[in-house]
CSV table of C-alpha atoms and ligand atoms in Angstrom, one decimal:
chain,number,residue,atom,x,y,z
A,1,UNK,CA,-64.4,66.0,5.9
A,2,UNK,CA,-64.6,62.8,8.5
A,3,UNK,CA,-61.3,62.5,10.4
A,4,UNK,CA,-59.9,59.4,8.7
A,5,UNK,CA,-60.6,56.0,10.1
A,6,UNK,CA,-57.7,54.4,11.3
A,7,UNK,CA,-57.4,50.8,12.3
A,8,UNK,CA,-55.1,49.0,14.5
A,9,UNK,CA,-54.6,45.6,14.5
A,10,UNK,CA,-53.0,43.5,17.7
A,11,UNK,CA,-49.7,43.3,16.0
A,12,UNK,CA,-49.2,46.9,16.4
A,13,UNK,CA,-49.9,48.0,12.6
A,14,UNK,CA,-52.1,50.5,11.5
A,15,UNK,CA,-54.4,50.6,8.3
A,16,UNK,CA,-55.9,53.9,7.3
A,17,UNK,CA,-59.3,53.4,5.8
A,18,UNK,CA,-58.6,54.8,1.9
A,19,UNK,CA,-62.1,54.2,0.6
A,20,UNK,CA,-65.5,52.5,1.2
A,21,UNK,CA,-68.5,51.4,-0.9
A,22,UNK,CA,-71.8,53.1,0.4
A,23,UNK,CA,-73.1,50.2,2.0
A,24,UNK,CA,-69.6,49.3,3.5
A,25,UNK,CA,-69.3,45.6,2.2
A,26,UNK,CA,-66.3,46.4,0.0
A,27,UNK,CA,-63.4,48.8,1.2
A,28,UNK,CA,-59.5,49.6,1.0
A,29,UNK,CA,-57.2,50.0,3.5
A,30,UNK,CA,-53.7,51.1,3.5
A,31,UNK,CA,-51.3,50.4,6.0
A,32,UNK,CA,-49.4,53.5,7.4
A,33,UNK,CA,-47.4,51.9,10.1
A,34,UNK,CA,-45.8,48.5,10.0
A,35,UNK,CA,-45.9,46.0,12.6
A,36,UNK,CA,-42.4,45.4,15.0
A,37,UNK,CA,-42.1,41.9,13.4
A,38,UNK,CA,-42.5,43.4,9.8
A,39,UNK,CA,-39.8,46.5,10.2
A,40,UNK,CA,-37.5,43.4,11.5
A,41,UNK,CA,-38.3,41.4,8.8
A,42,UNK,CA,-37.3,44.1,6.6
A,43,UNK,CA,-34.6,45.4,8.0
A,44,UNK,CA,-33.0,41.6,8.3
A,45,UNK,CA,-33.6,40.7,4.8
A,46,UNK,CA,-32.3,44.5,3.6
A,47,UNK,CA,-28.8,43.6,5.7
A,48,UNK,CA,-28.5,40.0,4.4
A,49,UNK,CA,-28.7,41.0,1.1
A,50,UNK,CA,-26.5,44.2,1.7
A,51,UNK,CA,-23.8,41.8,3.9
A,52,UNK,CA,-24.2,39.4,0.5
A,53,UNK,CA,-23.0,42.1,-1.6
A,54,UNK,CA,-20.1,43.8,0.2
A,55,UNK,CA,-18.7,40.5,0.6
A,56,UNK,CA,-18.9,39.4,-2.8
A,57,UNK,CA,-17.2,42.6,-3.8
A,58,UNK,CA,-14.3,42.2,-0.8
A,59,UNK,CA,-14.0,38.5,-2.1
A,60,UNK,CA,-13.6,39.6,-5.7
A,61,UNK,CA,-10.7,41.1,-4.9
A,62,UNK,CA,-12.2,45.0,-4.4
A,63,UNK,CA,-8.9,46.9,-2.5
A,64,UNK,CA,-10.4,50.2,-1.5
A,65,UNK,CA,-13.8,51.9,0.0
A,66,UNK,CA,-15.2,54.8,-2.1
A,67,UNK,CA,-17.6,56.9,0.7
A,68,UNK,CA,-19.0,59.5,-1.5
A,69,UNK,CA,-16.0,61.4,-3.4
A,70,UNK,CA,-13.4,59.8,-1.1
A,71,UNK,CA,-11.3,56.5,-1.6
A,72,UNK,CA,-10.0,54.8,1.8
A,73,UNK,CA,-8.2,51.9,2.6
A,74,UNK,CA,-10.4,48.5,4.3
A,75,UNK,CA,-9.5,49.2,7.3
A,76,UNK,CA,-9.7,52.6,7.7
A,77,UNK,CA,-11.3,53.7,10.9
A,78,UNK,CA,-13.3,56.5,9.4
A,79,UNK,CA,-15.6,54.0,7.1
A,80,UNK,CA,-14.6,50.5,8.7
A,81,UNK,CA,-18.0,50.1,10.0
A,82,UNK,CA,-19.3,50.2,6.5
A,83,UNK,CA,-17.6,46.7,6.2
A,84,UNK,CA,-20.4,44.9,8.6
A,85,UNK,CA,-23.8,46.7,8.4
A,86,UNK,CA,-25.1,45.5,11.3
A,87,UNK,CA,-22.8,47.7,13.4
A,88,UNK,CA,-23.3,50.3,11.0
A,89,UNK,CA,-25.3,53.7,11.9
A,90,UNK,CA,-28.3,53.6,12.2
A,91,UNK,CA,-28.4,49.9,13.0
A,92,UNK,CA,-25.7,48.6,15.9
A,93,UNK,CA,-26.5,47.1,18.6
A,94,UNK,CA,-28.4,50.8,20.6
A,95,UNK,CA,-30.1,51.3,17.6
A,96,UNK,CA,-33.9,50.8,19.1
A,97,UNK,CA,-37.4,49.6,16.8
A,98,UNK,CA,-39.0,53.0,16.8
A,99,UNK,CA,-35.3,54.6,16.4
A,100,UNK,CA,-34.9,52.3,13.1
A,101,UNK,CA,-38.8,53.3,12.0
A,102,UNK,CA,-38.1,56.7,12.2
A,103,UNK,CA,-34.6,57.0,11.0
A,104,UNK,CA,-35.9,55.1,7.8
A,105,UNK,CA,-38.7,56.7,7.4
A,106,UNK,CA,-36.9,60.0,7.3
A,107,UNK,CA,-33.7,59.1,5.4
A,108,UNK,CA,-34.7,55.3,3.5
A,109,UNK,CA,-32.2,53.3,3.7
A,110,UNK,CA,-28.4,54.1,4.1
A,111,UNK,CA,-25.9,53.9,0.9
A,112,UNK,CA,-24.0,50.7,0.6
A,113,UNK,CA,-20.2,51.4,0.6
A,114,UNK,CA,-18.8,51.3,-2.8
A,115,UNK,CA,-15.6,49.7,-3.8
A,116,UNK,CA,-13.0,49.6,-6.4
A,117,UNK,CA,-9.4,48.2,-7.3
A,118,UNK,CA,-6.4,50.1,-7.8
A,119,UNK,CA,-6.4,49.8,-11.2
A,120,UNK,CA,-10.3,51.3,-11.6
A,121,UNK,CA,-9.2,54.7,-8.7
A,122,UNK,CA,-6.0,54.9,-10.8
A,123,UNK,CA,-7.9,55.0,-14.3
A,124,UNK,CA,-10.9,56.8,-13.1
A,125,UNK,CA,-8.7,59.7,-10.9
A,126,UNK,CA,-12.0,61.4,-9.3
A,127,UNK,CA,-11.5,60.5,-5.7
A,128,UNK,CA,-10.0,62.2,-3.4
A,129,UNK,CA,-7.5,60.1,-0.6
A,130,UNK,CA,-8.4,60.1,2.5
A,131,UNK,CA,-5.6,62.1,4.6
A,132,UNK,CA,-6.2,59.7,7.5
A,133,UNK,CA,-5.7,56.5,5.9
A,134,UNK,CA,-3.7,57.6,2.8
A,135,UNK,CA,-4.5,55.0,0.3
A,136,UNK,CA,-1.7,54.1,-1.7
A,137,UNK,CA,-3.7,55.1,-4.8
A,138,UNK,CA,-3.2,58.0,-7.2
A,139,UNK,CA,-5.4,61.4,-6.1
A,140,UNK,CA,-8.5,62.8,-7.9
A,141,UNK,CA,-6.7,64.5,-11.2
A,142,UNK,CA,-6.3,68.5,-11.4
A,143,UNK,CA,-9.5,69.8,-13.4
A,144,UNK,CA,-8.4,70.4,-17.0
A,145,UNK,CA,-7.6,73.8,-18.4
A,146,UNK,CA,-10.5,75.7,-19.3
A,147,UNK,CA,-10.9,76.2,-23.2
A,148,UNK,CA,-12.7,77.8,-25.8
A,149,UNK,CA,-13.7,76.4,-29.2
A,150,UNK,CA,-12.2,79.1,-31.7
A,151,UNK,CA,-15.4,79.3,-34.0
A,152,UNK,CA,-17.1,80.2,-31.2
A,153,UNK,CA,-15.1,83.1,-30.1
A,154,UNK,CA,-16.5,86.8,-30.6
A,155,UNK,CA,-17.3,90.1,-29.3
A,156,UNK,CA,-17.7,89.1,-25.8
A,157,UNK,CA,-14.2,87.4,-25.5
A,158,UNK,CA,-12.7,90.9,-26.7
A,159,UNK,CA,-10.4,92.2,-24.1
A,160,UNK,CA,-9.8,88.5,-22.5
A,161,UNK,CA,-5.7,87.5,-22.5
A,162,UNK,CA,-4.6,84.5,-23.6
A,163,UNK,CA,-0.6,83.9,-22.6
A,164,UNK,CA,-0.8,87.9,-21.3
A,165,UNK,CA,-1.9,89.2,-24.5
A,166,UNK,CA,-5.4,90.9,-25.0
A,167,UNK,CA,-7.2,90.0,-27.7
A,168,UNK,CA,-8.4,92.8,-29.4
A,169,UNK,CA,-10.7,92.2,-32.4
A,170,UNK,CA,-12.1,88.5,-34.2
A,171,UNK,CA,-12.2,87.7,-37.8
A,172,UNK,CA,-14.5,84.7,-38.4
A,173,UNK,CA,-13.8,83.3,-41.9
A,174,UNK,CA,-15.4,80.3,-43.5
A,175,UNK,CA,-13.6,78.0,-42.4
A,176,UNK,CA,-11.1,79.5,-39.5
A,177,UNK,CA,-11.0,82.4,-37.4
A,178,UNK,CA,-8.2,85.0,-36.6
A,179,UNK,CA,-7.4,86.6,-33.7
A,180,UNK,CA,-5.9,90.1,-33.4
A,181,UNK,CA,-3.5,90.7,-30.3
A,182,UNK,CA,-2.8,94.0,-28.7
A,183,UNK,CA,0.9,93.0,-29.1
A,184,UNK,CA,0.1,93.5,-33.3
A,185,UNK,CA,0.5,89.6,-33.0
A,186,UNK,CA,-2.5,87.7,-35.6
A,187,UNK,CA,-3.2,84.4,-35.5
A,188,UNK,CA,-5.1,81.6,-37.3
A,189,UNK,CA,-7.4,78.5,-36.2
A,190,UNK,CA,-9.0,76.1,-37.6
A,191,UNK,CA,-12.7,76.6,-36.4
A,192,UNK,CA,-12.4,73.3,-34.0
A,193,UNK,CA,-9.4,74.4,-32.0
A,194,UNK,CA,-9.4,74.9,-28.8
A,195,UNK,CA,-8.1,78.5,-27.1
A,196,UNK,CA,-7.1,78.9,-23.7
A,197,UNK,CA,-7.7,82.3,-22.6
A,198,UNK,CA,-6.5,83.5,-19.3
A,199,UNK,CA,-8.1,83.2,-16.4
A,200,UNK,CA,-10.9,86.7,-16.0
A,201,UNK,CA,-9.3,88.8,-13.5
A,202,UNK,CA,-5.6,87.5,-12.3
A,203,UNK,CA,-6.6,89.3,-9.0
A,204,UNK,CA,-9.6,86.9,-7.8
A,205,UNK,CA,-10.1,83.4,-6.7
A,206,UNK,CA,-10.0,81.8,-9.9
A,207,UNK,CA,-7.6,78.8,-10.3
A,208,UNK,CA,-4.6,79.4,-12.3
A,209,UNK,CA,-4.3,77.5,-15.1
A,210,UNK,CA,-0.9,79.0,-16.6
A,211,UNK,CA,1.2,75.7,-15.1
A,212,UNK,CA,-1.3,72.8,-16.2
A,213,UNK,CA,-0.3,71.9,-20.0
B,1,ZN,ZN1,-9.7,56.7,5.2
């Protein structure tokens, strides 16, 4: 196969040659590398429009920065630079043309901070606060207990405990189950509840559950 034909132009872009007709009069090209005045083009009108946004959302009245799963405070030094993208990595004022190509090229663009009230962290509860800037906001809420629908309980859950008590055999009825304890204990569900056993094996990692109700 021919190497491809690439074509530079004065502005420093390159076009690869895609396809030709035999006779050469009709052909496609497609650009693999942009010119310096096009990745600054792009990059400008991607900040603008990114700028646009975070302050609309500060003026709006947004309190807090979510960066991934964590929830900071404005002015928090860890994500403060998120608050004017043009100082933001991998922008700022070092940041040089063939830096920014290859940094985009490799990674697209970077994620726009994400923001949120008080009231949305304090409903929502999945963030974690920041240590450094301790947000004054309630912390991501301890996972729920684990449970088990009762009409789905059988064989494989013989021998699990459930308040220290092993369950030893199942009885699914038509419309409920029961569940015999090695304690000699039997008890009743409708086929909806839900059972929390105890955690597999109180010796390993496993989070314990038994305060959480
Ligand atoms: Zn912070």
């Amino acid at each position: 196969m021919a190497p491809p034909m690439i074509n530079y132009r004065e502005d420093g872009s390159t076009y690869e040659l895609v396809e030709a007709s035999d006779d050469g009069s009709r052909y496609e090209l497609v650009q693999i590398r942009e010119s310096d005045a096009e990745l600054i083009g792009r990059v400008n009108d991607w900040l603008d429009q990114g700028q646009r946004d975070i302050d609309a959302a500060l003026a709006a009245g947004a309190q807090f920065i979510i960066n991934l799963t964590k929830v900071h405070t404005l002015n928090c030094p860890a994500v403060r630079d998120k608050l004017d993208l043009r100082t933001m990595h991998p922008f700022g004022p070092q940041a040089t043309l063939d830096d920014l190509r290859e940094h985009l090229q490799a990674f697209g663009w970077p994620r726009l901070p994400e923001f949120a009230t008080e009231q949305e962290i304090n409903a929502a509860r999945r963030y974690t606060r920041c240590r450094r800037c301790c947000p004054g906001v309630l912390d991501k809420a301890p996972k729920a207990p684990l449970t088990t629908r009762a009409g789905n309980i059988g064989r494989s859950h013989i021998g699990r405990t459930a308040d220290g008590r092993a369950l030893e055999w199942v009885r699914l009825e038509r419309d409920g189950v029961e569940l015999g304890f090695d304690d000699g204990t039997v008890h009743a569900f409708d086929l909806d509840a839900r059972i929390q056993f105890d955690p597999k094996s109180p010796g390993s990692h496993q989070p314990d559950f038994g305060s959480i109700h």
